[in-house]
Amino acid sequence: MFYQIKQTYLHTHIAYSCKLILFIFLLSGSPLLISAQTENDAIMMGKNLFCTGIVYGNSNWNEYWEGTLKRENANLGTVSTNMIGPMGSLGVSSKLNVIFNLPYIKTQASAGQLKGFKGMQDLSIWLKWKPVKKQIGKGTMSLFGIGGYSIPSSDYVSDYLPLSIGLRSRNLSLRGMADYQVGVWTATVSGTYVHRSNIEIDRSSYYTTEMHYSNEVYMPDAAQVNLRMGYRGKYWVVEAVADNWTTLGGFDITRNNMPFPSNRMNMTRTGINMKYEPSYLKGLTLIGGANTTISGRNVGKSTNVQAGLFYIFNLSAKKSDKNQKK
């Protein structure tokens, strides 16, 4: 997942920084879209630095919006999604990074007869480019361009919301981002457009707002806006984050019905993200964060937490050692 919202009903410190942002669990309590380093923060890895690690996340909800109507989820109880997976970032140069992630997802409901799913979700890869860094006033302005692509990594079922682990669409994203830093205080804003491919489901007909005699489902594109402000120091990064995801099309869940992959899924979330790099363990990074959905449409009112452990490897140092041995 790049900024894809997949599914869901349901500095410097350039050299030593690696952190996570947890994307969205929509109403399927499922798709937890995440990324390491990340593609929507203003932190870059230096040349030949490789940051990799493991992230764990949990999302749960027992209320959801059926269209704009907020309801209790009595039939399923609490829908939970657990995610764990590798992610990382490689500094091709100080201005160009490659970021990847591949989450393993498990969903479950505390009540009802629907069984949860588990498996590998989507492989996501981003290119993150920082073409501009300029002193403006008392601070530094940096501009970024980010492109991403994601593809399903397993043959999971998408038409089983809110317990599917993903939507199975291939996603192409383009993001523009601006970051302004004065001392240790920062503000970052970004906007993303996500193009989503159509998907195929395991039935020959289905109803949205009209009857479709096909197994192909049109997936509307989406847009995301992300705002983050906070402290970015030598060892600590603490940011308040606000995030809005809007599906550019789709339709509402019908009364007392299950969600459908092409539903209009909108949500606004607020939360906090933190990163800590211990001075006594150079290269080690600990991350954590939490957020909650404050408004939505055809999504769950989810609470999300995440934590991760990363380590930064200096690949150029290893190359130098090999040359010296020769």
PDB file of C-alpha atoms in Angstrom, residues 121-295:
ATOM      1  CA  GLN A 121      -1.756  -8.162   1.609  1.00  0.00           C
ATOM      2  CA  ASP A 122      -0.175  -5.823  -0.970  1.00  0.00           C
ATOM      3  CA  LEU A 123       3.428  -5.122  -1.907  1.00  0.00           C
ATOM      4  CA  SER A 124       3.941  -1.348  -2.074  1.00  0.00           C
ATOM      5  CA  ILE A 125       6.908   0.556  -3.473  1.00  0.00           C
ATOM      6  CA  TRP A 126       7.472   4.346  -3.499  1.00  0.00           C
ATOM      7  CA  LEU A 127      10.030   6.689  -5.005  1.00  0.00           C
ATOM      8  CA  LYS A 128      10.515   9.762  -2.835  1.00  0.00           C
ATOM      9  CA  TRP A 129      12.302  12.752  -4.388  1.00  0.00           C
ATOM     10  CA  LYS A 130      13.351  16.021  -2.760  1.00  0.00           C
ATOM     11  CA  PRO A 131      14.260  18.454  -5.565  1.00  0.00           C
ATOM     12  CA  VAL A 132      14.063  21.673  -3.526  1.00  0.00           C
ATOM     13  CA  LYS A 133      15.570  22.726  -0.198  1.00  0.00           C
ATOM     14  CA  LYS A 134      15.721  26.479   0.322  1.00  0.00           C
ATOM     15  CA  GLN A 135      16.144  28.937   3.174  1.00  0.00           C
ATOM     16  CA  ILE A 136      13.033  31.104   3.485  1.00  0.00           C
ATOM     17  CA  GLY A 137      12.788  33.569   6.354  1.00  0.00           C
ATOM     18  CA  LYS A 138      13.871  31.952   9.608  1.00  0.00           C
ATOM     19  CA  GLY A 139      13.317  28.431   8.372  1.00  0.00           C
ATOM     20  CA  THR A 140      13.990  25.908   5.623  1.00  0.00           C
ATOM     21  CA  MET A 141      11.455  24.971   2.968  1.00  0.00           C
ATOM     22  CA  SER A 142      11.692  21.554   1.321  1.00  0.00           C
ATOM     23  CA  LEU A 143       9.533  20.308  -1.546  1.00  0.00           C
ATOM     24  CA  PHE A 144       8.965  16.649  -2.380  1.00  0.00           C
ATOM     25  CA  GLY A 145       7.489  14.551  -5.150  1.00  0.00           C
ATOM     26  CA  ILE A 146       6.444  10.973  -4.335  1.00  0.00           C
ATOM     27  CA  GLY A 147       5.225   8.275  -6.669  1.00  0.00           C
ATOM     28  CA  GLY A 148       4.011   4.858  -5.560  1.00  0.00           C
ATOM     29  CA  TYR A 149       2.611   1.590  -6.853  1.00  0.00           C
ATOM     30  CA  SER A 150       1.022  -1.341  -5.042  1.00  0.00           C
ATOM     31  CA  ILE A 151      -0.061  -4.782  -6.190  1.00  0.00           C
ATOM     32  CA  PRO A 152      -1.713  -7.714  -4.373  1.00  0.00           C
ATOM     33  CA  SER A 153       0.910 -10.202  -3.188  1.00  0.00           C
ATOM     34  CA  SER A 154      -1.484 -13.107  -2.608  1.00  0.00           C
ATOM     35  CA  ASP A 155      -4.785 -14.449  -3.901  1.00  0.00           C
ATOM     36  CA  TYR A 156      -6.911 -13.072  -1.063  1.00  0.00           C
ATOM     37  CA  VAL A 157     -10.664 -12.477  -1.303  1.00  0.00           C
ATOM     38  CA  SER A 158     -11.750  -8.834  -1.646  1.00  0.00           C
ATOM     39  CA  ASP A 159     -15.535  -9.270  -1.725  1.00  0.00           C
ATOM     40  CA  TYR A 160     -15.912 -10.186   1.946  1.00  0.00           C
ATOM     41  CA  LEU A 161     -16.075  -6.843   3.724  1.00  0.00           C
ATOM     42  CA  PRO A 162     -15.704  -5.935   6.475  1.00  0.00           C
ATOM     43  CA  LEU A 163     -13.345  -8.878   7.034  1.00  0.00           C
ATOM     44  CA  SER A 164     -11.386  -8.889   3.772  1.00  0.00           C
ATOM     45  CA  ILE A 165      -7.697  -8.108   4.219  1.00  0.00           C
ATOM     46  CA  GLY A 166      -7.649  -5.878   1.123  1.00  0.00           C
ATOM     47  CA  LEU A 167      -9.459  -4.737  -2.010  1.00  0.00           C
ATOM     48  CA  ARG A 168      -7.123  -6.283  -4.628  1.00  0.00           C
ATOM     49  CA  SER A 169      -6.919  -3.151  -6.778  1.00  0.00           C
ATOM     50  CA  ARG A 170      -3.589  -2.121  -8.250  1.00  0.00           C
ATOM     51  CA  ASN A 171      -2.899   1.415  -7.132  1.00  0.00           C
ATOM     52  CA  LEU A 172      -0.829   4.203  -8.645  1.00  0.00           C
ATOM     53  CA  SER A 173      -0.311   7.270  -6.448  1.00  0.00           C
ATOM     54  CA  LEU A 174       1.203  10.712  -6.993  1.00  0.00           C
ATOM     55  CA  ARG A 175       1.907  12.949  -4.010  1.00  0.00           C
ATOM     56  CA  GLY A 176       3.163  16.515  -3.656  1.00  0.00           C
ATOM     57  CA  MET A 177       4.518  17.607  -0.288  1.00  0.00           C
ATOM     58  CA  ALA A 178       5.912  20.767   1.330  1.00  0.00           C
ATOM     59  CA  ASP A 179       7.807  20.918   4.633  1.00  0.00           C
ATOM     60  CA  TYR A 180       8.837  24.032   6.566  1.00  0.00           C
ATOM     61  CA  GLN A 181      11.206  23.757   9.532  1.00  0.00           C
ATOM     62  CA  VAL A 182      12.303  26.467  11.976  1.00  0.00           C
ATOM     63  CA  GLY A 183      14.839  25.059  14.403  1.00  0.00           C
ATOM     64  CA  VAL A 184      13.276  21.884  15.780  1.00  0.00           C
ATOM     65  CA  TRP A 185       9.688  22.886  14.928  1.00  0.00           C
ATOM     66  CA  THR A 186       8.138  21.670  11.700  1.00  0.00           C
ATOM     67  CA  ALA A 187       4.955  21.739   9.642  1.00  0.00           C
ATOM     68  CA  THR A 188       4.319  19.409   6.702  1.00  0.00           C
ATOM     69  CA  VAL A 189       1.401  19.318   4.283  1.00  0.00           C
ATOM     70  CA  SER A 190       0.830  16.907   1.413  1.00  0.00           C
ATOM     71  CA  GLY A 191      -1.812  15.968  -1.115  1.00  0.00           C
ATOM     72  CA  THR A 192      -2.157  12.662  -2.974  1.00  0.00           C
ATOM     73  CA  TYR A 193      -4.132  11.385  -5.935  1.00  0.00           C
ATOM     74  CA  VAL A 194      -4.650   7.610  -6.082  1.00  0.00           C
ATOM     75  CA  HIS A 195      -5.669   5.841  -9.289  1.00  0.00           C
ATOM     76  CA  ARG A 196      -7.154   2.406  -8.602  1.00  0.00           C
ATOM     77  CA  SER A 197      -7.596  -0.373 -11.140  1.00  0.00           C
ATOM     78  CA  ASN A 198     -10.818  -2.325 -11.500  1.00  0.00           C
ATOM     79  CA  ILE A 199     -11.056  -5.635  -9.664  1.00  0.00           C
ATOM     80  CA  GLU A 200     -12.710  -9.001 -10.303  1.00  0.00           C
ATOM     81  CA  ILE A 201     -14.930 -10.722  -7.748  1.00  0.00           C
ATOM     82  CA  ASP A 202     -16.168 -14.290  -7.432  1.00  0.00           C
ATOM     83  CA  ARG A 203     -19.719 -13.750  -8.686  1.00  0.00           C
ATOM     84  CA  SER A 204     -21.183 -13.133 -12.121  1.00  0.00           C
ATOM     85  CA  SER A 205     -23.543 -10.307 -11.155  1.00  0.00           C
ATOM     86  CA  TYR A 206     -23.937  -7.719  -8.408  1.00  0.00           C
ATOM     87  CA  TYR A 207     -25.968  -4.645  -7.526  1.00  0.00           C
ATOM     88  CA  THR A 208     -24.612  -1.175  -6.673  1.00  0.00           C
ATOM     89  CA  THR A 209     -27.121   1.507  -7.624  1.00  0.00           C
ATOM     90  CA  GLU A 210     -28.010  -0.619 -10.644  1.00  0.00           C
ATOM     91  CA  MET A 211     -27.623  -4.224 -11.751  1.00  0.00           C
ATOM     92  CA  HIS A 212     -24.275  -5.338 -13.223  1.00  0.00           C
ATOM     93  CA  TYR A 213     -24.006  -8.641 -15.095  1.00  0.00           C
ATOM     94  CA  SER A 214     -20.250  -8.997 -14.784  1.00  0.00           C
ATOM     95  CA  ASN A 215     -17.578 -10.028 -12.291  1.00  0.00           C
ATOM     96  CA  GLU A 216     -15.591  -6.834 -12.943  1.00  0.00           C
ATOM     97  CA  VAL A 217     -16.039  -4.004 -10.438  1.00  0.00           C
ATOM     98  CA  TYR A 218     -15.193  -0.396 -11.251  1.00  0.00           C
ATOM     99  CA  MET A 219     -13.064   1.075  -8.454  1.00  0.00           C
ATOM    100  CA  PRO A 220     -13.274   4.862  -8.042  1.00  0.00           C
ATOM    101  CA  ASP A 221     -10.076   6.841  -7.584  1.00  0.00           C
ATOM    102  CA  ALA A 222      -9.308   8.584  -4.308  1.00  0.00           C
ATOM    103  CA  ALA A 223      -7.574  11.632  -2.824  1.00  0.00           C
ATOM    104  CA  GLN A 224      -5.794  12.178   0.460  1.00  0.00           C
ATOM    105  CA  VAL A 225      -4.647  15.272   2.367  1.00  0.00           C
ATOM    106  CA  ASN A 226      -2.207  14.952   5.271  1.00  0.00           C
ATOM    107  CA  LEU A 227      -1.124  17.638   7.747  1.00  0.00           C
ATOM    108  CA  ARG A 228       1.499  17.125  10.434  1.00  0.00           C
ATOM    109  CA  MET A 229       3.086  19.532  12.903  1.00  0.00           C
ATOM    110  CA  GLY A 230       5.479  19.064  15.774  1.00  0.00           C
ATOM    111  CA  TYR A 231       8.993  18.601  17.099  1.00  0.00           C
ATOM    112  CA  ARG A 232      11.856  17.126  15.057  1.00  0.00           C
ATOM    113  CA  GLY A 233      14.991  16.927  17.160  1.00  0.00           C
ATOM    114  CA  LYS A 234      18.193  14.905  17.190  1.00  0.00           C
ATOM    115  CA  TYR A 235      16.790  11.932  19.070  1.00  0.00           C
ATOM    116  CA  TRP A 236      13.039  12.524  19.192  1.00  0.00           C
ATOM    117  CA  VAL A 237      10.359  13.261  16.610  1.00  0.00           C
ATOM    118  CA  VAL A 238       6.857  13.963  17.935  1.00  0.00           C
ATOM    119  CA  GLU A 239       4.110  15.027  15.528  1.00  0.00           C
ATOM    120  CA  ALA A 240       0.392  15.687  15.696  1.00  0.00           C
ATOM    121  CA  VAL A 241      -1.221  14.383  12.514  1.00  0.00           C
ATOM    122  CA  ALA A 242      -4.528  15.049  10.749  1.00  0.00           C
ATOM    123  CA  ASP A 243      -5.457  12.993   7.710  1.00  0.00           C
ATOM    124  CA  ASN A 244      -8.398  13.005   5.306  1.00  0.00           C
ATOM    125  CA  TRP A 245      -9.194  10.312   2.740  1.00  0.00           C
ATOM    126  CA  THR A 246     -11.935  10.884   0.154  1.00  0.00           C
ATOM    127  CA  THR A 247     -13.144   8.371  -2.406  1.00  0.00           C
ATOM    128  CA  LEU A 248     -13.910  10.159  -5.685  1.00  0.00           C
ATOM    129  CA  GLY A 249     -17.053   8.242  -6.522  1.00  0.00           C
ATOM    130  CA  GLY A 250     -18.743   5.074  -5.363  1.00  0.00           C
ATOM    131  CA  PHE A 251     -22.010   4.633  -3.485  1.00  0.00           C
ATOM    132  CA  ASP A 252     -23.264   4.277   0.092  1.00  0.00           C
ATOM    133  CA  ILE A 253     -23.816   0.998   1.904  1.00  0.00           C
ATOM    134  CA  THR A 254     -27.497   0.181   1.641  1.00  0.00           C
ATOM    135  CA  ARG A 255     -29.574  -0.193   4.794  1.00  0.00           C
ATOM    136  CA  ASN A 256     -28.610  -3.258   6.875  1.00  0.00           C
ATOM    137  CA  ASN A 257     -26.402  -4.585   4.086  1.00  0.00           C
ATOM    138  CA  MET A 258     -22.750  -5.591   3.884  1.00  0.00           C
ATOM    139  CA  PRO A 259     -20.216  -3.142   2.470  1.00  0.00           C
ATOM    140  CA  PHE A 260     -18.965  -3.535  -1.102  1.00  0.00           C
ATOM    141  CA  PRO A 261     -15.434  -2.899  -2.469  1.00  0.00           C
ATOM    142  CA  SER A 262     -16.511   0.119  -4.553  1.00  0.00           C
ATOM    143  CA  ASN A 263     -18.398   1.893  -1.748  1.00  0.00           C
ATOM    144  CA  ARG A 264     -17.673   5.571  -1.202  1.00  0.00           C
ATOM    145  CA  MET A 265     -15.305   5.361   1.793  1.00  0.00           C
ATOM    146  CA  ASN A 266     -14.424   8.720   3.345  1.00  0.00           C
ATOM    147  CA  MET A 267     -12.719   9.394   6.646  1.00  0.00           C
ATOM    148  CA  THR A 268     -10.918  11.991   8.734  1.00  0.00           C
ATOM    149  CA  ARG A 269      -8.465  10.886  11.401  1.00  0.00           C
ATOM    150  CA  THR A 270      -6.364  12.654  14.018  1.00  0.00           C
ATOM    151  CA  GLY A 271      -3.508  11.247  16.042  1.00  0.00           C
ATOM    152  CA  ILE A 272       0.109  11.376  17.098  1.00  0.00           C
ATOM    153  CA  ASN A 273       3.306   9.770  15.781  1.00  0.00           C
ATOM    154  CA  MET A 274       6.605   9.447  17.630  1.00  0.00           C
ATOM    155  CA  LYS A 275      10.121   8.306  16.817  1.00  0.00           C
ATOM    156  CA  TYR A 276      13.058   7.779  19.181  1.00  0.00           C
ATOM    157  CA  GLU A 277      16.686   7.101  18.297  1.00  0.00           C
ATOM    158  CA  PRO A 278      18.696   6.142  21.422  1.00  0.00           C
ATOM    159  CA  SER A 279      22.028   7.972  21.590  1.00  0.00           C
ATOM    160  CA  TYR A 280      23.679   4.860  23.060  1.00  0.00           C
ATOM    161  CA  LEU A 281      22.612   2.585  20.168  1.00  0.00           C
ATOM    162  CA  LYS A 282      23.477   4.343  16.945  1.00  0.00           C
ATOM    163  CA  GLY A 283      21.292   3.218  14.062  1.00  0.00           C
ATOM    164  CA  LEU A 284      18.420   1.851  16.170  1.00  0.00           C
ATOM    165  CA  THR A 285      15.010   3.512  15.804  1.00  0.00           C
ATOM    166  CA  LEU A 286      11.825   2.940  17.806  1.00  0.00           C
ATOM    167  CA  ILE A 287       8.503   4.225  16.500  1.00  0.00           C
ATOM    168  CA  GLY A 288       4.979   4.392  17.852  1.00  0.00           C
ATOM    169  CA  GLY A 289       1.705   6.158  17.310  1.00  0.00           C
ATOM    170  CA  ALA A 290      -2.045   6.180  17.646  1.00  0.00           C
ATOM    171  CA  ASN A 291      -4.994   7.739  15.837  1.00  0.00           C
ATOM    172  CA  THR A 292      -8.762   7.701  15.840  1.00  0.00           C
ATOM    173  CA  THR A 293     -11.417   8.269  13.195  1.00  0.00           C
ATOM    174  CA  ILE A 294     -13.398  11.394  14.053  1.00  0.00           C
ATOM    175  CA  SER A 295     -15.732  11.417  11.053  1.00  0.00           C
TER     176      SER A 295
END
